[in-house]
Coordinates of C-alpha atoms and ligand atoms in Angstrom, one line a residue:
M1 CA 76.4 73.2 189.0
P2 CA 74.3 75.4 186.6
P3 CA 72.0 77.8 188.3
S4 CA 69.0 76.4 186.5
R5 CA 69.1 72.8 187.9
L6 CA 70.2 70.9 191.0
F7 CA 72.8 68.9 189.1
P8 CA 75.2 69.6 186.1
E9 CA 73.4 69.0 182.8
H10 CA 76.7 69.2 180.8
H11 CA 80.3 68.3 181.2
V12 CA 81.2 68.9 177.5
R13 CA 79.0 71.9 176.7
E14 CA 80.3 75.1 178.2
I15 CA 77.8 77.0 180.4
L16 CA 78.2 80.7 181.0
P17 CA 75.6 81.7 183.7
L18 CA 74.2 85.1 183.0
D19 CA 72.6 85.6 186.3
G20 CA 73.6 88.5 188.6
A21 CA 74.0 92.1 187.8
W22 CA 72.1 93.6 184.9
D23 CA 70.9 97.1 184.1
L24 CA 67.2 97.8 183.8
Y25 CA 65.9 100.7 181.8
L26 CA 62.3 102.1 182.2
P27 CA 60.6 104.8 180.1
P28 CA 61.4 108.3 181.3
T29 CA 57.6 108.8 181.7
G30 CA 54.6 106.5 181.2
T31 CA 54.9 102.8 180.4
K32 CA 56.1 102.6 176.8
L33 CA 59.7 102.5 175.9
E34 CA 60.8 103.6 172.4
P35 CA 62.7 100.4 171.3
A36 CA 65.6 102.3 169.8
A37 CA 65.8 104.8 172.6
W38 CA 65.9 102.4 175.6
H39 CA 69.2 104.0 176.8
T40 CA 67.4 107.3 177.4
G41 CA 65.2 105.6 180.0
R42 CA 65.6 105.6 183.8
R43 CA 68.3 103.2 184.8
F44 CA 68.1 100.8 187.7
D45 CA 70.4 98.2 189.1
F46 CA 68.7 94.8 188.5
L47 CA 69.5 91.4 189.9
V48 CA 68.7 88.4 187.7
P49 CA 66.7 86.3 188.4
G50 CA 64.5 89.0 189.7
V51 CA 61.4 91.1 189.2
W52 CA 61.3 94.9 189.1
E53 CA 58.5 95.0 191.7
V54 CA 61.2 94.5 194.4
Q55 CA 62.7 97.9 193.5
W56 CA 61.7 100.9 195.6
G57 CA 59.4 102.9 193.5
L58 CA 58.5 100.1 191.1
E59 CA 56.3 98.1 193.4
N60 CA 53.3 98.6 191.1
Y61 CA 54.9 99.2 187.7
R62 CA 53.1 97.6 184.8
G63 CA 54.7 98.4 181.5
E64 CA 57.7 98.0 179.3
A65 CA 61.4 97.8 180.3
V66 CA 64.7 96.7 178.8
A67 CA 67.2 94.6 180.8
R68 CA 70.7 94.8 179.6
R69 CA 74.1 93.2 180.2
T70 CA 77.2 92.2 178.4
F71 CA 79.1 89.0 178.4
S72 CA 82.3 87.7 176.8
T73 CA 83.0 84.5 174.9
S74 CA 86.5 83.0 174.9
R75 CA 86.1 81.4 171.4
P76 CA 84.0 81.8 168.3
G77 CA 81.3 79.2 167.4
A78 CA 77.7 78.1 167.7
A79 CA 75.9 79.1 170.9
R80 CA 72.6 79.2 172.6
L81 CA 71.0 81.7 174.9
V82 CA 68.7 79.9 177.3
F83 CA 66.1 81.9 179.3
H84 CA 64.3 79.8 181.9
G85 CA 61.7 82.5 182.4
V86 CA 61.0 86.1 181.3
S87 CA 57.8 87.6 182.8
H88 CA 55.9 87.8 180.8
T89 CA 56.7 88.8 177.2
A90 CA 60.2 89.1 175.8
R91 CA 62.0 90.3 172.7
V92 CA 65.7 89.3 172.7
V93 CA 68.3 91.5 171.0
L94 CA 71.9 90.3 170.7
D95 CA 74.5 92.7 169.4
G96 CA 71.8 95.0 167.9
Q97 CA 69.9 92.2 166.1
E98 CA 66.6 90.8 167.2
V99 CA 67.2 87.0 167.7
G100 CA 64.0 85.8 169.5
R101 CA 60.6 86.5 171.0
H102 CA 58.7 84.7 173.7
H103 CA 55.5 85.0 175.6
N104 CA 54.6 83.4 178.9
A105 CA 56.4 84.0 182.2
F106 CA 56.6 80.3 183.2
T107 CA 58.2 78.4 180.4
P108 CA 61.8 78.3 179.2
F109 CA 62.9 79.3 175.7
A110 CA 66.2 79.3 173.9
V111 CA 67.8 81.3 171.1
D112 CA 70.2 79.4 168.8
C113 CA 73.1 81.3 167.2
A114 CA 74.8 79.4 164.4
H115 CA 77.8 81.6 164.9
L116 CA 78.8 83.9 167.8
A117 CA 82.1 85.7 167.5
K118 CA 84.7 85.6 170.2
G119 CA 84.7 88.7 172.5
E120 CA 82.2 90.9 174.1
H121 CA 78.4 90.8 173.4
E122 CA 75.5 93.0 174.3
L123 CA 72.3 91.3 175.4
L124 CA 69.1 93.2 175.6
V125 CA 65.8 91.8 176.7
H126 CA 62.8 94.0 175.9
I127 CA 60.2 93.0 178.6
S128 CA 56.6 93.7 179.1
N129 CA 54.3 92.7 182.0
E130 CA 51.3 94.7 180.6
H131 CA 47.8 93.4 180.6
D132 CA 47.1 93.6 176.9
P133 CA 45.2 90.9 175.1
A134 CA 47.1 91.8 171.9
L135 CA 50.3 90.7 173.7
S136 CA 49.3 87.9 176.0
T137 CA 46.0 86.2 176.6
L138 CA 47.4 84.2 179.5
H139 CA 48.5 87.1 181.7
I140 CA 45.3 88.8 182.7
P141 CA 44.4 90.6 185.9
N142 CA 44.2 87.6 188.1
D143 CA 43.9 86.1 191.6
Y144 CA 47.8 86.0 191.6
Y145 CA 50.2 88.6 190.4
N146 CA 51.8 89.1 187.0
Y147 CA 55.3 90.4 187.8
G148 CA 57.8 92.0 185.4
G149 CA 61.4 90.9 185.0
I150 CA 63.6 87.9 184.3
N151 CA 62.1 85.6 186.9
R152 CA 64.3 82.5 186.3
P153 CA 67.9 81.9 185.5
V154 CA 69.6 82.8 182.1
E155 CA 72.6 81.2 180.6
A156 CA 74.7 81.3 177.5
Q157 CA 75.8 77.8 176.2
L158 CA 78.9 77.6 174.1
L159 CA 78.7 74.7 171.7
R160 CA 81.7 72.9 170.4
A161 CA 80.0 72.2 167.0
A162 CA 76.9 73.2 165.1
C163 CA 75.2 69.9 166.2
Y164 CA 74.0 69.5 169.8
V165 CA 71.6 67.4 171.9
R166 CA 68.5 69.4 172.2
R167 CA 66.5 67.2 174.5
I168 CA 66.1 63.7 175.9
R169 CA 62.8 62.1 176.6
V170 CA 62.6 58.9 178.7
I171 CA 59.3 57.1 179.5
P172 CA 59.8 54.3 182.0
R173 CA 57.7 51.3 181.3
R174 CA 57.5 47.9 183.1
S175 CA 57.0 44.9 181.0
G176 CA 57.8 41.3 181.4
G177 CA 58.7 41.9 185.0
I178 CA 61.5 44.4 184.2
W179 CA 61.8 48.1 183.7
H180 CA 62.4 49.5 180.3
A181 CA 63.3 53.0 179.2
D182 CA 61.5 54.2 176.1
T183 CA 63.9 56.9 175.0
E184 CA 64.0 59.5 172.3
V185 CA 66.9 61.9 171.8
V186 CA 66.4 65.0 169.7
L187 CA 69.5 66.3 168.0
A188 CA 69.7 69.8 166.5
N189 CA 71.9 70.8 163.7
L190 CA 72.5 74.6 163.1
G191 CA 74.9 73.9 160.2
G192 CA 75.5 71.7 157.1
P193 CA 75.1 67.9 157.1
G194 CA 77.2 66.1 159.7
L195 CA 77.8 62.4 160.5
A196 CA 76.9 62.0 164.1
G197 CA 77.6 59.2 166.6
L198 CA 75.2 59.2 169.6
T199 CA 75.7 57.2 172.8
L200 CA 72.9 57.0 175.4
S201 CA 73.4 55.8 178.9
V202 CA 70.3 55.2 181.0
A203 CA 70.8 54.0 184.6
G204 CA 74.2 52.7 183.7
V205 CA 73.0 50.8 180.6
E206 CA 74.6 52.0 177.4
H207 CA 73.3 52.1 173.9
V208 CA 75.3 53.2 170.9
F209 CA 73.2 54.3 167.9
P210 CA 74.5 53.6 164.4
P211 CA 76.2 56.6 162.9
T212 CA 73.5 59.0 161.4
T213 CA 73.8 61.8 158.9
L214 CA 72.2 64.9 160.5
A215 CA 70.4 67.2 158.1
S216 CA 69.9 70.8 159.3
G217 CA 67.1 71.1 161.8
E218 CA 66.0 68.4 164.2
T219 CA 66.6 64.6 164.0
A220 CA 65.0 62.3 166.6
L221 CA 66.5 58.9 167.4
A222 CA 64.6 56.4 169.5
V223 CA 65.3 53.2 171.3
R224 CA 63.8 51.0 174.0
M225 CA 66.4 50.0 176.5
P226 CA 65.9 47.3 179.1
C227 CA 67.1 48.4 182.6
P228 CA 67.2 45.4 184.8
G229 CA 67.8 45.7 188.5
V230 CA 66.7 49.3 188.9
A231 CA 64.6 50.3 191.9
C232 CA 61.2 52.0 191.6
W233 CA 60.8 55.7 192.3
N234 CA 58.1 56.4 194.9
P235 CA 57.7 59.2 197.5
E236 CA 59.2 57.0 200.3
H237 CA 62.2 56.0 198.2
P238 CA 62.6 58.6 195.5
V239 CA 65.5 56.8 193.7
L240 CA 66.8 58.7 190.8
Y241 CA 69.0 57.5 187.9
D242 CA 71.1 59.4 185.4
V243 CA 70.5 59.6 181.7
V244 CA 73.3 60.9 179.6
A245 CA 73.4 61.5 175.9
T246 CA 76.9 62.0 174.4
L247 CA 77.3 63.3 170.8
A248 CA 80.3 62.7 168.6
I249 CA 81.0 64.2 165.2
A250 CA 83.7 62.6 163.1
G251 CA 84.7 60.6 166.2
E252 CA 85.2 63.6 168.4
I253 CA 82.9 64.2 171.4
V254 CA 81.2 67.6 170.8
D255 CA 78.2 67.7 173.1
D256 CA 76.4 66.1 176.0
L257 CA 73.1 66.4 177.9
R258 CA 72.3 64.8 181.3
D259 CA 69.0 64.5 183.0
R260 CA 67.6 62.4 185.9
I261 CA 64.7 60.0 185.8
G262 CA 62.8 57.7 188.2
F263 CA 61.3 54.4 187.3
R264 CA 57.6 54.6 188.1
E265 CA 54.3 54.3 186.2
V266 CA 51.1 56.2 186.8
R267 CA 47.7 55.2 185.5
C268 CA 44.0 55.3 186.2
E269 CA 42.2 52.0 186.6
G270 CA 38.5 52.4 187.2
A271 CA 38.0 54.9 190.0
Q272 CA 41.6 54.4 191.3
L273 CA 44.7 56.4 190.6
L274 CA 47.7 53.9 190.7
L275 CA 51.3 54.6 191.2
N276 CA 53.4 51.5 190.4
D277 CA 50.1 49.5 190.4
E278 CA 49.2 50.6 194.0
P279 CA 46.3 52.9 194.7
I280 CA 47.4 56.3 195.9
F281 CA 45.7 59.1 197.8
L282 CA 46.9 62.6 197.2
L283 CA 47.2 64.7 200.3
G284 CA 48.2 68.0 198.8
V285 CA 48.5 71.7 198.6
N286 CA 48.2 74.2 195.8
R287 CA 51.2 76.5 195.5
H288 CA 52.0 79.7 193.7
E289 CA 55.5 80.8 193.1
D290 CA 55.3 84.0 195.1
H291 CA 57.1 85.7 197.9
P292 CA 56.9 89.4 199.1
A293 CA 60.7 89.7 198.9
F294 CA 61.2 88.0 195.5
G295 CA 57.9 88.2 193.6
S296 CA 57.8 85.2 191.3
A297 CA 61.6 85.0 191.1
L298 CA 62.0 82.5 194.0
P299 CA 65.5 81.6 194.9
L300 CA 66.4 78.0 195.4
E301 CA 66.4 78.4 199.2
I302 CA 62.7 79.4 199.1
H303 CA 61.8 76.5 196.9
Y304 CA 63.7 74.2 199.3
Q305 CA 62.0 75.6 202.4
D306 CA 58.6 75.3 200.7
V307 CA 59.2 71.6 200.0
L308 CA 60.3 71.2 203.7
A309 CA 57.1 72.9 204.9
I310 CA 54.9 70.8 202.6
R311 CA 56.6 67.6 203.8
H312 CA 56.4 68.6 207.4
L313 CA 52.7 69.2 206.9
G314 CA 52.4 65.5 206.1
A315 CA 51.4 66.2 202.5
N316 CA 52.6 64.0 199.6
T317 CA 51.5 66.2 196.7
V318 CA 51.8 69.7 195.3
R319 CA 49.7 71.3 192.5
T320 CA 51.7 73.9 190.5
S321 CA 48.7 76.2 190.3
H322 CA 48.4 77.7 187.8
Y323 CA 51.5 77.4 185.5
P324 CA 54.6 75.3 184.9
N325 CA 57.1 75.7 187.7
D326 CA 60.8 76.3 188.0
Q327 CA 62.9 73.3 187.2
R328 CA 64.7 73.6 190.5
F329 CA 61.5 73.1 192.4
L330 CA 60.7 70.1 190.3
D331 CA 64.2 68.7 190.9
L332 CA 63.6 69.1 194.6
C333 CA 60.3 67.3 194.3
D334 CA 62.0 64.5 192.4
Q335 CA 64.7 64.0 195.0
M336 CA 62.6 64.7 198.1
G337 CA 59.6 62.5 197.0
L338 CA 56.8 64.9 196.4
L339 CA 54.2 64.1 193.8
V340 CA 53.3 66.9 191.4
W341 CA 50.2 67.9 189.4
E342 CA 51.7 70.3 186.9
E343 CA 49.5 72.5 184.8
N344 CA 49.6 74.8 181.9
H345 CA 49.1 78.5 182.3
A346 CA 45.4 79.4 181.9
R347 CA 43.3 80.3 184.9
G348 CA 39.7 81.4 185.0
Q349 CA 39.4 82.3 181.3
T350 CA 35.9 83.2 180.0
L351 CA 34.6 81.7 176.8
E352 CA 35.3 84.9 175.0
Q353 CA 38.9 85.0 176.2
M354 CA 39.3 81.3 175.2
Q355 CA 38.1 82.1 171.7
A356 CA 40.8 84.8 171.1
P357 CA 43.1 83.4 168.4
L358 CA 46.2 84.2 170.5
F359 CA 44.8 82.2 173.4
R360 CA 44.9 79.0 171.4
T361 CA 48.4 79.5 170.1
Q362 CA 49.8 80.7 173.4
C363 CA 48.3 77.8 175.2
R364 CA 49.6 75.4 172.6
D365 CA 53.1 76.8 173.0
C366 CA 52.9 76.7 176.8
I367 CA 51.8 73.1 176.8
E368 CA 54.5 72.1 174.3
E369 CA 57.2 73.9 176.3
M370 CA 56.0 72.5 179.6
V371 CA 55.9 68.9 178.4
H372 CA 59.2 69.1 176.4
S373 CA 61.1 70.6 179.3
H374 CA 59.5 68.7 182.3
A375 CA 58.5 65.3 181.0
N376 CA 61.4 63.5 182.6
H377 CA 60.5 64.5 186.2
P378 CA 59.3 61.4 188.0
S379 CA 57.5 63.6 190.5
I380 CA 55.1 64.9 187.9
I381 CA 52.3 62.3 187.9
L382 CA 49.5 64.3 186.3
W383 CA 49.2 67.1 183.7
G384 CA 46.4 69.6 184.3
L385 CA 45.1 72.3 182.1
L386 CA 42.5 75.1 181.8
N387 CA 41.8 75.7 185.5
E388 CA 38.2 76.9 185.9
C389 CA 37.8 77.9 182.3
A390 CA 34.6 77.6 180.2
S391 CA 34.0 73.9 180.5
D392 CA 30.3 74.6 180.6
S393 CA 29.9 75.5 177.0
T394 CA 30.0 73.5 173.7
A395 CA 32.5 76.1 172.2
G396 CA 34.7 75.8 175.4
R397 CA 34.5 72.0 175.1
L398 CA 36.3 72.2 171.7
V399 CA 39.2 74.0 173.4
Y400 CA 39.3 71.4 176.2
E401 CA 39.3 68.6 173.5
Q402 CA 42.1 70.2 171.6
Q403 CA 44.3 70.8 174.6
I404 CA 43.8 67.3 176.1
R405 CA 44.5 65.8 172.7
Q406 CA 47.7 67.8 172.4
V407 CA 48.9 66.7 175.9
R408 CA 48.2 63.1 175.1
V409 CA 50.1 63.3 171.8
L410 CA 53.1 64.9 173.6
D411 CA 53.0 62.4 176.5
S412 CA 51.1 59.2 176.6
S413 CA 52.5 58.2 180.0
R414 CA 50.6 60.4 182.4
P415 CA 46.9 61.0 183.0
V416 CA 45.4 64.4 182.1
S417 CA 42.8 66.4 184.0
F418 CA 41.4 69.8 184.5
A419 CA 40.1 71.5 187.7
T420 CA 36.5 72.7 187.3
N421 CA 34.1 74.7 189.3
R422 CA 31.2 74.3 186.9
Y423 CA 29.1 72.2 189.2
G424 CA 25.7 71.5 187.6
A425 CA 26.9 72.7 184.2
D426 CA 30.2 71.0 183.2
L427 CA 30.2 69.5 179.7
C428 CA 33.8 68.2 179.6
L429 CA 34.1 65.6 182.4
D430 CA 34.1 62.7 179.9
L431 CA 37.2 64.1 178.2
A432 CA 39.7 63.8 181.1
D433 CA 41.3 60.7 182.7
L434 CA 40.3 62.0 186.2
S435 CA 37.6 64.3 187.4
S436 CA 38.9 67.2 189.5
W437 CA 36.7 69.6 191.4
N438 CA 37.4 73.0 193.0
V439 CA 34.9 73.3 195.8
Y440 CA 34.7 75.9 198.5
F441 CA 32.2 74.3 200.8
N442 CA 31.5 76.5 203.8
W443 CA 33.4 79.4 202.3
Y444 CA 31.9 80.7 199.0
Q445 CA 29.0 78.2 199.4
D446 CA 27.2 77.6 202.6
R447 CA 27.0 73.9 201.9
A448 CA 28.0 71.3 204.6
P449 CA 30.9 69.3 203.2
A450 CA 29.4 65.8 203.6
P451 CA 26.1 66.2 201.7
A452 CA 27.8 68.6 199.2
L453 CA 30.5 66.0 198.4
E454 CA 27.8 63.3 197.8
E455 CA 26.0 65.7 195.4
T456 CA 29.3 66.4 193.6
I457 CA 30.0 62.7 193.3
A458 CA 26.5 61.9 192.0
Y459 CA 26.7 64.7 189.5
T460 CA 30.2 63.6 188.3
D461 CA 29.2 60.0 187.9
A462 CA 26.1 61.0 185.9
H463 CA 27.9 63.4 183.6
G464 CA 30.9 61.6 182.2
G465 CA 33.1 61.2 185.3
G466 CA 31.9 57.8 186.4
N467 CA 34.4 55.0 186.8
K468 CA 37.3 57.5 186.9
P469 CA 39.4 58.7 189.8
L470 CA 38.0 61.8 191.5
L471 CA 40.1 64.5 193.1
I472 CA 39.1 67.6 195.1
T473 CA 41.7 70.0 193.7
E474 CA 40.8 73.1 195.7
F475 CA 39.0 73.8 198.9
G476 CA 39.6 76.1 201.9
G477 CA 38.8 79.6 203.1
G478 CA 40.4 82.9 203.9
G479 CA 42.3 83.5 207.1
I480 CA 43.9 86.9 207.7
P481 CA 47.1 86.2 209.6
G482 CA 46.8 87.4 213.2
F483 CA 43.1 88.0 213.1
H484 CA 41.7 85.9 216.0
D485 CA 38.2 85.8 217.3
P486 CA 37.6 82.4 218.7
R487 CA 34.3 83.5 220.4
R488 CA 32.4 84.8 217.4
N489 CA 34.5 82.7 215.0
P490 CA 33.8 84.9 211.9
K491 CA 34.9 84.3 208.4
W492 CA 38.5 85.6 207.8
S493 CA 39.6 84.6 211.3
E494 CA 42.4 82.1 211.6
E495 CA 40.1 79.9 213.7
R496 CA 37.3 79.8 211.1
Q497 CA 39.8 79.0 208.3
A498 CA 41.2 76.1 210.3
Q499 CA 37.7 74.9 211.1
I500 CA 36.6 75.0 207.4
L501 CA 39.7 73.0 206.3
A502 CA 39.3 70.5 209.1
E503 CA 35.6 69.8 208.4
C504 CA 36.3 69.4 204.7
L505 CA 39.3 67.2 205.2
E506 CA 37.5 64.9 207.6
T507 CA 34.8 64.4 205.0
F508 CA 37.2 64.0 202.0
L509 CA 39.7 61.7 203.6
A510 CA 37.1 59.3 204.8
H511 CA 35.3 59.0 201.4
P512 CA 36.2 55.9 199.4
R513 CA 35.3 57.5 196.1
L514 CA 38.1 60.1 196.3
S515 CA 41.7 59.7 195.2
G516 CA 43.0 63.0 196.7
A517 CA 42.3 66.3 198.4
I518 CA 44.5 69.3 197.5
I519 CA 44.1 72.4 199.8
W520 CA 43.8 75.9 198.5
Q521 CA 46.5 77.0 199.3
F522 CA 50.1 76.6 200.6
C523 CA 50.7 80.3 201.4
D524 CA 49.2 83.7 200.9
V525 CA 50.0 85.3 197.6
R526 CA 49.8 88.8 196.1
V527 CA 46.9 89.3 193.7
D528 CA 46.0 91.9 191.1
E529 CA 44.3 95.0 192.4
A530 CA 41.3 94.2 190.3
W531 CA 40.6 91.6 193.0
A532 CA 41.0 94.1 195.9
L533 CA 37.4 94.2 197.1
V534 CA 37.3 90.4 197.7
R535 CA 40.9 90.1 198.7
P536 CA 41.8 91.9 202.0
R537 CA 45.4 93.3 201.8
C538 CA 45.3 92.5 198.1
L539 CA 46.5 89.0 199.0
N540 CA 44.7 85.7 198.4
D541 CA 44.9 84.8 202.1
K542 CA 43.7 81.2 202.0
G543 CA 47.3 80.1 202.7
L544 CA 48.1 77.7 205.5
L545 CA 51.1 79.9 205.9
D546 CA 51.2 83.7 205.4
D547 CA 53.1 85.2 202.5
Y548 CA 56.4 85.1 204.5
R549 CA 55.7 81.4 205.3
R550 CA 54.7 81.9 208.9
P551 CA 52.2 79.2 209.9
K552 CA 48.6 80.1 210.6
L553 CA 46.4 78.0 212.9
A554 CA 45.3 76.1 209.9
Y555 CA 48.7 74.7 209.3
A556 CA 48.8 72.8 212.6
A557 CA 45.1 71.7 212.2
V558 CA 45.8 70.2 208.8
R559 CA 49.0 68.6 210.0
R560 CA 47.2 66.8 212.7
I561 CA 44.7 65.4 210.3
F562 CA 47.3 64.5 207.6
L563 CA 49.5 62.7 210.1
A564 CA 46.5 60.8 211.6
H565 CA 45.5 59.8 208.1
R566 CA 49.0 58.6 207.2
A567 CA 49.2 56.6 210.4
K568 CA 45.9 54.8 209.5
T569 CA 47.1 54.1 206.0
A570 CA 50.6 53.2 206.9
H571 CA 50.8 50.5 204.2
T572 CA 50.4 52.8 201.3
P573 CA 53.6 53.7 199.4
T574 CA 52.7 57.4 199.3
K575 CA 54.4 58.7 202.4
P576 CA 57.4 60.8 202.0
P577 CA 59.4 60.8 205.3
I578 CA 58.5 63.7 207.6
S579 CA 61.4 65.7 208.8
Ligands
LIG1 C1 39.6 79.3 192.3 C2 40.9 79.4 191.6 C3 42.1 79.8 192.4 C4 41.7 80.9 193.4 C5 40.6 80.3 194.3 C6 40.0 81.3 195.4 O1 39.2 78.0 192.6 O2 41.3 78.2 190.9 O3 43.1 80.4 191.6 O4 41.3 82.0 192.8 O5 39.5 80.0 193.5 O6 40.8 81.7 196.2 O7 38.9 81.7 195.3

């Protein structure tokens, strides 16, 4: 099993995991590392995936570093280096040559090498986690932490030929009473023209494409395949099927790629969100990828335990606030039946920040990488973008329009939304398929949930969000773990946090206009020090669990409400089993 997924993606392509022991070099002083003199820096032992903030002495380091390792290949030929996440800006140097650059901690990238010699290779990754708009407009001092390091797995892929299967895309569609798979396979050719034979198998049904001459670059082949007899994917029965593309050149199998899919459709009809034609209600939590022992480089075990905790809570949904998540977490959601709102990486950007030229291109790349790499996950039912950005200005609206259009072009099979807090001023509600509100009734705003919700609904319906599903995408309050004062019941106490969530949930779950309520947030997370004065302990402590995943009072309070709600709506297909 490759370290990056929960199942083998290849049987033919040879995978060399590059996780484990690396060296990390930091500047001898300051935060800038002279590119050619990295070896004169301070050396640390570094475990990949990992962030340098876990090192003693580097807990607060923000600057440049170089991660280095060597690896050996047993034969010469074409190869790929695949990085599932470098936080946050990377320059890749292989055997002394720069071979790739990437920005954004939360999306994968690959470097193709048309020829890699047999033997030992040196791999350097120049990394920065600096807050510098000239480098990254997406990583700003934020209400979560921008770590430094290689936060997701890395692998070298040894190809058997210059042509390989770059990606598979499957959109399940039901028509004429049976499921079909609308598939597209993208082949890449790093060499001269080649005659390729491609076989695609979807849920056991096979399609052989006519032989195709591959020019260099990308070639996309598409086919609609009927898949009779398959079972639907839903949270109660998250049935997954294999998709395998096998590539032959001159009759010899040279490459393969496997993925997993689920047969389900999501759409909005009037004010309802439908999963396989049935209305669903999202009972959810927002989750950051963060843990005090691992930073953003969560090991599989933490992803798994988080899914268990979310299911035990009685939730059926997780929102990947505020960036694309690790594939292994999405794999777990697929197979354990959690619904996912996945979003691009852009939180709380001002209009000025949104207008920086780099912001547009970096968002564009992030969206493309997110959709290309995650589109087959049946658990992802919604794409989100631009959380709490400037949707209250006409110039901001242009950015919303552009990004929503981009998502729809890349994927026509899922609704798109954005979470807004611009109550009374939002100019973009008409653009999205669903209206999604971040509200902090009884926390930032002393507004009782019931009347405040009515006002929010009336405002939404009058400003472009009428006749569309409506979600509450964030609500909650701070709770400092272990701070109890049931008598005075002050803000920041566990009692008050539980009370705020319970009052909001009772209102939200009873309201027929809503299609979901997603709590802020799953667990406490580290934030940037710029937020220190409104974030005790420099953590956003609105978690149901603390940062080490120990439940606060709110967890049990929410669980009671979620379970009671599920018991009342036992007929809906949205209940993952509770362990
Ligand atoms: C916002 C934002 C979250 C978090 C939250 C809070 O709604 O989307 O990232 O900052 O507020 O805790 O205030």
